[in-house]
Short mmCIF file of C-alpha atoms in Angstrom, two decimals:
data_model
loop_
_atom_site.label_atom_id
_atom_site.label_comp_id
_atom_site.label_asym_id
_atom_site.label_seq_id
_atom_site.Cartn_x
_atom_site.Cartn_y
_atom_site.Cartn_z
CA MET N 1 -22.72 0.77 -0.02
CA ALA N 2 -19.56 0.09 1.91
CA SER N 3 -16.61 2.21 0.96
CA ALA N 4 -13.51 0.64 -0.50
CA PRO N 5 -10.63 -0.06 1.86
CA VAL N 6 -7.99 2.60 1.86
CA ALA N 7 -4.38 1.84 2.71
CA ALA N 8 -1.90 4.55 3.47
CA ALA N 9 1.67 4.23 2.31
CA PRO N 10 4.36 4.54 4.98
CA ALA N 11 4.98 8.17 5.78
CA ALA N 12 8.21 9.53 4.40
CA SER N 13 10.79 10.82 6.85
CA SER N 14 12.02 14.37 6.51
CA ARG N 15 15.37 15.94 7.19
CA SER N 16 15.55 17.81 10.47
CA ALA N 17 17.96 20.62 11.30
CA GLY N 18 19.17 21.70 14.67
CA SER N 19 21.13 24.72 15.82
CA VAL N 20 23.66 25.16 18.57
CA GLU N 21 23.58 28.48 20.39
CA LYS N 22 26.80 29.99 21.70
CA ALA N 23 27.06 32.82 24.18
CA VAL N 24 29.79 35.17 23.05
CA ARG N 25 29.74 37.79 25.77
CA SER N 26 33.11 39.30 24.86
CA ARG N 27 31.98 39.98 21.31
CA PRO N 28 28.43 41.39 21.34
CA THR N 29 28.45 41.98 17.56
CA LEU N 30 29.03 38.30 16.86
CA ALA N 31 26.43 37.40 19.47
CA LEU N 32 23.87 39.46 17.55
CA LEU N 33 24.88 38.08 14.19
CA PHE N 34 24.83 34.40 15.21
CA PRO N 35 21.01 34.08 15.57
CA VAL N 36 20.60 35.75 12.18
CA PHE N 37 23.13 33.36 10.65
CA SER N 38 21.41 30.34 12.26
CA LEU N 39 18.05 31.48 10.93
CA CYS N 40 19.50 31.76 7.41
CA VAL N 41 20.94 28.25 7.65
CA ILE N 42 17.61 26.80 8.80
CA LEU N 43 15.68 28.62 6.08
CA GLY N 44 18.22 27.44 3.53
CA ILE N 45 17.73 23.84 4.56
CA LEU N 46 13.95 24.14 4.52
CA SER N 47 13.87 25.86 1.16
CA ALA N 48 16.23 23.39 -0.50
CA PRO N 49 14.73 20.59 -2.60
CA SER N 50 13.69 17.66 -0.43
CA SER N 51 15.87 14.58 -0.63
CA VAL N 52 12.99 12.27 0.25
CA ASP N 53 12.11 10.10 -2.74
CA ALA N 54 8.44 9.49 -1.98
CA GLN N 55 6.44 7.22 -4.26
CA LEU N 56 4.55 3.92 -4.32
CA LYS N 57 6.15 0.77 -5.69
CA PHE N 58 4.66 -2.66 -6.28
CA VAL N 59 5.47 -5.82 -8.22
CA GLY N 60 3.49 -7.71 -10.89
CA LEU N 61 4.12 -11.48 -10.79
CA GLY N 62 2.15 -14.04 -12.82
CA ASN N 63 2.43 -17.71 -13.80
CA TRP N 64 4.46 -18.50 -10.71
CA GLY N 65 2.98 -21.69 -9.19
CA TYR N 66 5.07 -24.51 -10.65
CA GLY N 67 7.34 -25.53 -7.79
CA THR N 68 10.33 -25.57 -10.10
CA THR N 69 13.90 -24.43 -9.64
CA SER N 70 13.16 -21.58 -12.01
CA GLN N 71 10.31 -20.36 -9.79
CA LYS N 72 12.58 -20.40 -6.75
CA THR N 73 15.29 -18.52 -8.63
CA VAL N 74 12.84 -15.78 -9.60
CA ALA N 75 11.54 -15.70 -6.01
CA ASP N 76 15.04 -15.22 -4.58
CA THR N 77 15.67 -12.38 -7.02
CA LEU N 78 12.32 -10.85 -6.13
CA LYS N 79 13.21 -10.84 -2.43
CA LYS N 80 16.42 -8.92 -3.08
CA VAL N 81 14.71 -6.39 -5.34
CA ALA N 82 11.81 -5.98 -2.90
CA ALA N 83 14.17 -5.23 -0.03
CA ALA N 84 16.18 -2.74 -2.07
CA GLU N 85 13.22 -0.99 -3.69
CA HIS N 86 10.91 -1.01 -0.64
CA ILE N 87 7.87 -2.28 -2.50
CA SER N 88 4.47 -2.10 -0.79
CA PHE N 89 2.58 -5.07 -2.24
CA ILE N 90 2.51 -7.75 -4.94
CA ALA N 91 -0.16 -7.98 -7.65
CA SER N 92 -0.56 -11.46 -9.12
CA PRO N 93 -2.52 -11.27 -12.41
CA GLY N 94 -4.03 -14.74 -12.38
CA SER N 95 -2.59 -18.07 -13.53
CA ASN N 96 -1.38 -18.68 -9.99
CA PHE N 97 -1.13 -22.46 -9.54
CA ALA N 98 -0.54 -24.67 -12.58
CA GLY N 99 -3.60 -26.94 -12.65
CA GLY N 100 -5.12 -25.12 -9.68
CA VAL N 101 -5.30 -26.54 -6.15
CA SER N 102 -7.37 -29.45 -4.85
CA GLY N 103 -8.44 -27.65 -1.68
CA MET N 104 -7.39 -25.79 1.44
CA ASN N 105 -5.01 -28.58 2.46
CA ASP N 106 -3.31 -29.03 -0.90
CA THR N 107 0.45 -29.22 -0.36
CA LYS N 108 0.91 -26.73 -3.19
CA TRP N 109 0.13 -23.98 -0.69
CA GLN N 110 3.39 -24.81 1.05
CA THR N 111 5.61 -26.09 -1.77
CA GLU N 112 4.69 -23.48 -4.38
CA PHE N 113 3.77 -20.45 -2.27
CA GLU N 114 4.71 -20.31 1.41
CA ASN N 115 8.06 -22.08 1.24
CA VAL N 116 9.08 -20.32 -1.96
CA TYR N 117 8.23 -16.74 -0.99
CA SER N 118 8.90 -16.88 2.76
CA ASP N 119 11.83 -14.86 4.00
CA PRO N 120 13.26 -14.65 7.54
CA ASN N 121 13.80 -10.93 7.08
CA GLY N 122 10.24 -10.39 5.90
CA ALA N 123 11.25 -9.08 2.46
CA LEU N 124 7.92 -10.21 0.99
CA LYS N 125 5.75 -9.91 4.09
CA MET N 126 3.11 -7.78 2.41
CA PRO N 127 -0.32 -8.06 0.75
CA PHE N 128 -0.40 -10.47 -2.18
CA PHE N 129 -3.38 -9.26 -4.22
CA THR N 130 -4.48 -11.77 -6.82
CA VAL N 131 -7.20 -12.87 -9.24
CA LEU N 132 -7.85 -16.30 -10.68
CA GLY N 133 -6.69 -17.53 -14.07
CA VAL N 134 -7.69 -20.40 -16.31
CA ASP N 135 -5.45 -22.82 -14.41
CA ASP N 136 -6.92 -21.79 -11.06
CA TRP N 137 -10.48 -22.29 -12.29
CA SER N 138 -9.58 -25.83 -13.39
CA GLY N 139 -9.03 -26.75 -9.73
CA ASN N 140 -10.85 -26.03 -6.47
CA TYR N 141 -11.38 -22.32 -7.10
CA THR N 142 -13.50 -21.80 -3.99
CA SER N 143 -10.60 -22.74 -1.72
CA GLU N 144 -8.45 -20.00 -3.28
CA ALA N 145 -11.10 -17.41 -2.42
CA LEU N 146 -11.72 -18.70 1.11
CA ARG N 147 -7.99 -18.81 1.72
CA THR N 148 -8.10 -15.04 2.18
CA GLU N 149 -9.94 -15.33 5.49
CA LEU N 150 -7.45 -17.86 6.78
CA THR N 151 -4.24 -16.42 5.40
CA TYR N 152 -4.40 -13.55 7.86
CA ALA N 153 -5.23 -16.05 10.57
CA ALA N 154 -2.93 -19.02 10.29
CA THR N 155 -0.41 -20.93 8.25
CA SER N 156 -1.59 -23.82 6.12
CA GLU N 157 0.23 -26.24 8.43
CA GLN N 158 -1.83 -25.06 11.41
CA ILE N 159 -5.03 -25.34 9.39
CA LYS N 160 -4.14 -28.80 8.12
CA GLU N 161 -3.28 -30.13 11.57
CA GLY N 162 -6.37 -28.58 13.13
CA LYS N 163 -4.35 -26.52 15.58
CA LEU N 164 -6.12 -23.28 14.79
CA ALA N 165 -9.76 -22.58 14.04
CA PRO N 166 -10.62 -19.65 11.76
CA SER N 167 -12.88 -18.23 14.46
CA ASP N 168 -10.04 -17.85 16.94
CA ALA N 169 -9.31 -14.21 16.10
CA SER N 170 -6.73 -13.42 18.77
CA GLU N 171 -4.51 -16.43 18.13
CA ALA N 172 -5.04 -16.03 14.40
CA ALA N 173 -3.71 -12.49 14.44
CA ALA N 174 -0.61 -13.60 16.34
CA ALA N 175 -0.03 -16.43 13.87
CA ALA N 176 -0.29 -14.08 10.91
CA GLU N 177 2.22 -11.71 12.47
CA ASN N 178 4.84 -14.46 12.77
CA THR N 179 4.72 -15.66 9.16
CA GLY N 180 7.26 -14.33 6.70
CA TYR N 181 5.52 -14.94 3.39
CA PRO N 182 3.09 -12.70 1.44
CA LYS N 183 -0.50 -12.40 2.63
CA TRP N 184 -2.83 -14.02 0.12
CA THR N 185 -5.64 -11.56 -0.67
CA LEU N 186 -8.65 -12.53 -2.80
CA PRO N 187 -11.86 -11.21 -1.19
CA ASN N 188 -13.93 -11.94 -4.31
CA TRP N 189 -13.49 -12.99 -7.93
CA TRP N 190 -13.41 -9.25 -8.74
CA TYR N 191 -12.72 -6.35 -6.39
CA HIS N 192 -10.98 -2.99 -6.05
CA TYR N 193 -8.51 -1.56 -3.57
CA LEU N 194 -7.75 2.15 -3.09
CA MET N 195 -4.53 3.56 -1.67
CA HIS N 196 -3.05 6.96 -0.89
CA PHE N 197 0.66 7.70 -0.93
CA PRO N 198 2.91 10.78 -0.71
CA ALA N 199 4.70 11.72 -3.91
CA ASN N 200 7.75 13.97 -4.14
CA THR N 201 6.99 16.99 -6.32
CA GLY N 202 10.60 18.18 -6.25
CA GLY N 203 9.63 21.41 -4.54
CA ALA N 204 10.99 22.95 -1.39
CA PHE N 205 10.04 21.33 1.90
CA ILE N 206 8.91 24.68 3.28
CA ASN N 207 6.46 24.80 0.34
CA SER N 208 5.26 21.27 1.12
CA GLY N 209 7.32 19.46 -1.57
CA HIS N 210 5.03 16.46 -1.37
CA LYS N 211 1.64 15.72 -2.85
CA ASP N 212 -0.91 13.27 -1.57
CA MET N 213 -1.78 10.98 -4.48
CA SER N 214 -4.19 8.11 -4.94
CA VAL N 215 -4.29 4.88 -6.93
CA GLY N 216 -7.07 2.41 -7.56
CA MET N 217 -6.16 -1.22 -8.18
CA ILE N 218 -9.09 -2.82 -10.02
CA PHE N 219 -8.90 -6.62 -10.09
CA ILE N 220 -11.14 -8.40 -12.61
CA ASP N 221 -11.69 -12.03 -13.60
CA THR N 222 -11.65 -12.46 -17.37
CA TRP N 223 -13.20 -15.94 -17.15
CA VAL N 224 -16.15 -14.65 -15.11
CA LEU N 225 -16.61 -11.80 -17.62
CA SER N 226 -16.63 -14.25 -20.52
CA SER N 227 -19.90 -15.25 -22.21
CA SER N 228 -18.72 -18.85 -21.78
CA PHE N 229 -18.90 -18.61 -17.98
CA PRO N 230 -21.73 -20.99 -16.98
CA PHE N 231 -23.40 -18.66 -14.46
CA SER N 232 -24.79 -15.67 -16.34
CA ASN N 233 -26.07 -13.94 -13.19
CA VAL N 234 -22.52 -13.79 -11.81
CA THR N 235 -21.19 -12.53 -15.14
CA SER N 236 -23.82 -9.79 -15.29
CA ARG N 237 -23.01 -8.62 -11.77
CA ALA N 238 -19.28 -8.61 -12.54
CA TRP N 239 -19.82 -6.39 -15.60
CA GLU N 240 -22.14 -4.05 -13.67
CA ASP N 241 -19.60 -3.60 -10.87
CA LEU N 242 -16.76 -3.08 -13.34
CA GLU N 243 -18.64 -0.46 -15.35
CA LYS N 244 -19.60 1.42 -12.18
CA THR N 245 -16.06 1.30 -10.82
CA LEU N 246 -14.54 2.56 -14.08
CA GLU N 247 -17.15 5.32 -14.23
CA LEU N 248 -16.26 6.65 -10.77
CA ALA N 249 -12.49 6.00 -10.79
CA PRO N 250 -11.48 9.04 -12.93
CA LYS N 251 -13.36 11.32 -10.53
CA ILE N 252 -11.40 10.30 -7.44
CA LEU N 253 -8.07 8.78 -8.48
CA ASP N 254 -4.73 9.93 -9.87
CA TYR N 255 -3.85 6.44 -11.10
CA ILE N 256 -6.15 3.69 -12.37
CA ILE N 257 -4.63 0.23 -12.85
CA VAL N 258 -6.55 -2.88 -13.92
CA VAL N 259 -5.23 -6.37 -13.16
CA ALA N 260 -6.49 -9.52 -14.92
CA ASP N 261 -5.42 -12.93 -16.19
CA ARG N 262 -5.96 -12.77 -19.94
CA PRO N 263 -4.40 -9.92 -21.94
CA VAL N 264 -6.34 -7.56 -24.17
CA TYR N 265 -3.36 -7.35 -26.52
CA SER N 266 -0.26 -9.55 -26.57
CA SER N 267 2.59 -10.73 -28.75
CA GLY N 268 2.65 -13.97 -26.77
CA ALA N 269 0.94 -17.26 -27.55
CA SER N 270 -2.58 -15.95 -26.90
CA LYS N 271 -2.19 -12.94 -29.25
CA GLY N 272 -4.67 -11.15 -27.01
CA ASP N 273 -8.38 -11.72 -26.54
CA SER N 274 -10.94 -10.60 -29.13
CA MET N 275 -13.77 -10.54 -26.57
CA LEU N 276 -11.82 -8.22 -24.31
CA GLN N 277 -10.83 -6.05 -27.26
CA TYR N 278 -14.46 -5.62 -28.26
CA TYR N 279 -16.14 -5.24 -24.85
CA LEU N 280 -13.48 -4.25 -22.32
CA GLN N 281 -11.01 -2.04 -24.18
CA PRO N 282 -13.64 0.69 -24.89
CA LEU N 283 -14.39 0.89 -21.15
CA LEU N 284 -10.68 1.11 -20.32
CA LYS N 285 -10.21 3.84 -22.90
CA LYS N 286 -13.22 5.83 -21.67
CA ALA N 287 -11.93 5.67 -18.08
CA ASN N 288 -8.48 6.66 -19.36
CA ILE N 289 -6.77 4.04 -17.21
CA ASP N 290 -3.00 4.03 -16.88
CA ALA N 291 -2.17 0.35 -17.18
CA TYR N 292 -3.67 -3.08 -17.77
CA ILE N 293 -1.60 -5.86 -16.17
CA SER N 294 -2.05 -9.47 -17.35
CA GLY N 295 -0.39 -12.77 -16.48
CA TYR N 296 -1.67 -15.39 -18.94
CA ASP N 297 1.20 -15.44 -21.45
CA PHE N 298 4.65 -16.60 -20.35
CA SER N 299 6.34 -13.33 -21.23
CA LEU N 300 7.43 -9.88 -20.15
CA GLU N 301 6.02 -7.28 -22.51
CA VAL N 302 4.87 -3.66 -22.74
CA ILE N 303 2.34 -2.68 -25.42
CA SER N 304 1.09 0.87 -25.82
CA ASP N 305 -2.42 1.23 -27.23
CA ASP N 306 -4.91 4.10 -26.82
CA ASN N 307 -2.43 5.71 -24.39
CA ILE N 308 -2.76 2.68 -22.11
CA SER N 309 0.18 0.50 -21.10
CA HIS N 310 -0.69 -3.18 -21.56
CA VAL N 311 1.89 -5.03 -19.48
CA SER N 312 2.40 -8.79 -19.48
CA CYS N 313 3.93 -10.11 -16.24
CA GLY N 314 3.49 -13.84 -16.81
CA ALA N 315 7.06 -15.10 -16.52
CA GLY N 316 7.17 -15.83 -12.79
CA ALA N 317 8.34 -19.42 -13.22
CA LYS N 318 8.98 -20.07 -16.89
CA ALA N 319 9.14 -18.16 -20.14
CA ALA N 320 8.03 -18.84 -23.69
CA GLY N 321 10.24 -18.44 -26.71
CA SER N 322 10.62 -15.39 -28.88
CA ALA N 323 7.51 -13.89 -30.43
CA ILE N 324 7.19 -14.77 -34.11
CA VAL N 325 4.83 -11.89 -34.81
CA LYS N 326 4.72 -8.90 -32.47
CA HIS N 327 1.80 -6.60 -31.83
CA SER N 328 2.11 -3.31 -33.70
CA GLY N 329 2.20 -1.41 -30.41
CA SER N 330 4.78 -3.64 -28.73
CA LEU N 331 7.59 -1.61 -27.18
CA TYR N 332 9.48 -4.55 -25.70
CA TYR N 333 9.02 -8.33 -25.61
CA GLY N 334 11.16 -10.47 -23.33
CA SER N 335 11.44 -14.24 -23.48
CA GLU N 336 13.05 -14.86 -20.10
CA THR N 337 11.70 -15.32 -16.59
CA GLY N 338 11.15 -12.31 -14.39
CA PHE N 339 8.61 -9.87 -13.01
CA CYS N 340 7.42 -6.29 -13.40
CA LEU N 341 8.26 -3.44 -11.06
CA PHE N 342 5.87 -0.48 -11.07
CA GLU N 343 6.68 2.93 -9.60
CA LEU N 344 4.03 5.62 -9.18
CA THR N 345 5.35 9.17 -8.79
CA ALA N 346 4.07 12.74 -9.08
CA GLU N 347 5.34 12.80 -12.68
CA GLY N 348 3.93 9.52 -13.94
CA LEU N 349 4.07 5.73 -14.04
CA VAL N 350 7.41 3.96 -14.48
CA THR N 351 7.30 0.30 -15.53
CA ARG N 352 10.43 -1.82 -15.30
CA LEU N 353 10.70 -5.37 -16.61
CA VAL N 354 13.17 -7.17 -14.35
CA SER N 355 15.21 -10.30 -15.07
CA GLY N 356 14.34 -13.15 -12.73
CA THR N 357 17.90 -14.46 -12.70
CA THR N 358 20.06 -11.35 -12.39
CA GLY N 359 17.69 -8.72 -11.07
CA GLU N 360 18.77 -6.36 -13.83
CA THR N 361 16.28 -4.09 -15.55
CA LEU N 362 15.57 -5.38 -19.05
CA TYR N 363 13.40 -2.49 -20.14
CA THR N 364 12.01 0.74 -18.67
CA HIS N 365 8.83 2.45 -19.85
CA LYS N 366 7.80 5.90 -18.62
CA GLN N 367 4.26 7.18 -18.97
CA PRO N 368 3.41 10.76 -17.91
CA LEU N 369 0.77 11.38 -15.25
CA LYS N 370 -2.60 11.73 -16.94
CA ASN N 371 -4.74 14.82 -16.65
CA ARG N 372 -8.16 14.00 -15.24
CA PRO N 373 -10.35 17.12 -15.56
CA GLU N 374 -13.35 15.21 -14.22
CA ARG N 375 -11.64 14.62 -10.88
CA LYS N 376 -13.35 16.50 -8.05
CA SER N 377 -11.41 16.21 -4.80
CA ILE N 378 -14.09 18.01 -2.83
CA ASP N 379 -16.60 15.25 -3.66
CA ALA N 380 -14.13 12.36 -3.39
CA PHE N 381 -15.66 10.81 -0.27
CA ASN N 382 -19.11 10.92 -1.84
CA PHE N 383 -17.86 9.17 -4.97
CA VAL N 384 -15.95 6.55 -2.96
CA SER N 385 -19.13 5.67 -1.09
CA GLN N 386 -20.81 4.99 -4.44
CA LEU N 387 -18.27 2.35 -5.46
CA PRO N 388 -19.62 -1.23 -5.62
CA GLU N 389 -19.37 -3.14 -2.38
CA VAL N 390 -16.54 -5.66 -2.22
CA ARG N 391 -18.05 -8.90 -0.95
CA TYR N 392 -17.74 -12.58 -1.73
CA TYR N 393 -20.12 -14.05 -4.34
CA PRO N 394 -20.18 -17.86 -4.06
CA VAL N 395 -19.92 -19.72 -7.36
CA PRO N 396 -21.44 -23.23 -7.54
CA GLU N 397 -19.37 -26.20 -8.61
CA MET N 398 -18.98 -26.70 -12.33
CA GLY N 399 -17.38 -29.18 -14.64
CA LYS N 400 -13.62 -29.24 -14.82
CA MET N 401 -12.29 -26.64 -17.21
CA PRO N 402 -9.82 -27.71 -19.89
CA GLY N 403 -6.38 -26.31 -19.16
CA ARG N 404 -4.44 -24.19 -21.59
CA ASP N 405 -2.46 -27.24 -22.78
CA VAL N 406 -5.66 -29.10 -23.62
CA PHE N 407 -6.87 -26.06 -25.54
CA VAL N 408 -3.64 -25.95 -27.51
CA ARG N 409 -3.90 -29.67 -28.30
CA VAL N 410 -7.51 -29.33 -29.45
CA VAL N 411 -6.83 -26.29 -31.61
CA GLY N 412 -3.66 -27.91 -32.92
CA THR N 413 -5.53 -31.10 -33.82
CA ILE N 414 -8.21 -29.13 -35.65
CA GLY N 415 -5.51 -27.21 -37.48
CA LEU N 416 -3.78 -30.43 -38.55
CA CYS N 417 -7.08 -31.86 -39.77
CA ILE N 418 -7.78 -28.76 -41.84
CA ALA N 419 -4.25 -28.80 -43.22
CA THR N 420 -4.61 -32.49 -44.11
CA ILE N 421 -7.88 -31.83 -45.93
CA PHE N 422 -6.36 -28.98 -47.93
CA LEU N 423 -3.30 -31.10 -48.73
CA SER N 424 -5.48 -33.99 -49.86
CA LEU N 425 -7.54 -31.69 -52.07
CA SER N 426 -4.39 -30.20 -53.55
CA VAL N 427 -2.95 -33.63 -54.30
CA ALA N 428 -6.24 -34.80 -55.79
CA SER N 429 -6.42 -31.70 -57.95
CA GLY N 430 -2.87 -32.21 -59.13
CA VAL N 431 -3.46 -35.87 -59.96
CA SER N 432 -6.64 -34.94 -61.83
CA ARG N 433 -4.79 -32.39 -63.94
CA TYR N 434 -2.01 -34.90 -64.61
CA MET N 435 -4.48 -37.58 -65.69
CA LYS N 436 -6.01 -35.16 -68.16
#
């Protein structure tokens, strides 16, 4: 098995101290005392609490591909926040392009992704980890997966005009370096990515003061995991890989975060997913994951259930109205556009829901670092090597999926029919009683 890729967070800079030596020949006592004084100053600096605020930050952004003014407004706010907060990557929990894309040359790649999130200062020039959502599967889903190989090689304009072949590695690398938008990353329908980062423990620098911590980002496809997915062999493999990953994750990671399209629990329009509640939630609870990030519902929400933060980050371009009925574990529900900012520290996970128009924090949720007694650092490399291999599994073409709007219309029509039947029966019953 191939080991999972490991990315190291940028090393934190530390404060340095220098001393200036003076020769005081006329005063030998002072000359003897000065080195002692200098040593005390240096030791004082080294033993003081470190001012380096080391942690890992990333953004959750879902339901963004609409090409609207609202999407661009959120994107501009995101660029400012990303530059100020020094985020490391973006996690897009499905529902990327509304209606999906028609192929590699679809203009949506430029109008709803590259042009919107590009920045001359490179504010968002970072990995853009994603999974597919129901809208993406309704289009040419294969092109979204294959885009990963080309996104690090060329811009869509170069691909469309035939100026750059995917096999041209040297020119491809140069092209990727000159682009200022996020790097689309989707190596498979499901995958995992492991990272290490330094976290400030608040201790003295001379006593280290920093701790090397790890996080596993586990990306899953809720449509592939569904019993309705037309290719059962792919579904079975996806569940096998997920179960194996969640079994090993607590043994090697400080943080475990799962990213998917559909929510397990939600106060939004979906009200969660009963299949995920029955089959997935027990696995998440057993692995004691920290957070489950979804993007299906057009909302910003934090729900706490089984000591897991269920976070909805689906307001990247538009937002739904207020929730009529909230989940019992809902801590905050926002009905405006925005994104989620996650901060991983030595103390725990901090989740901030950020307004897409002002950049202000709407809500902050703090979750303490979880104790993982099963973690065995000495065997970490052995466990990492046992993780499922991340490789692309081709999925054959299938019939066009109905979008979420079609689903709503169908369910709404059925509901109206049922209501009409009940109303007719009630009227008939009333007339019958009146006639008697």
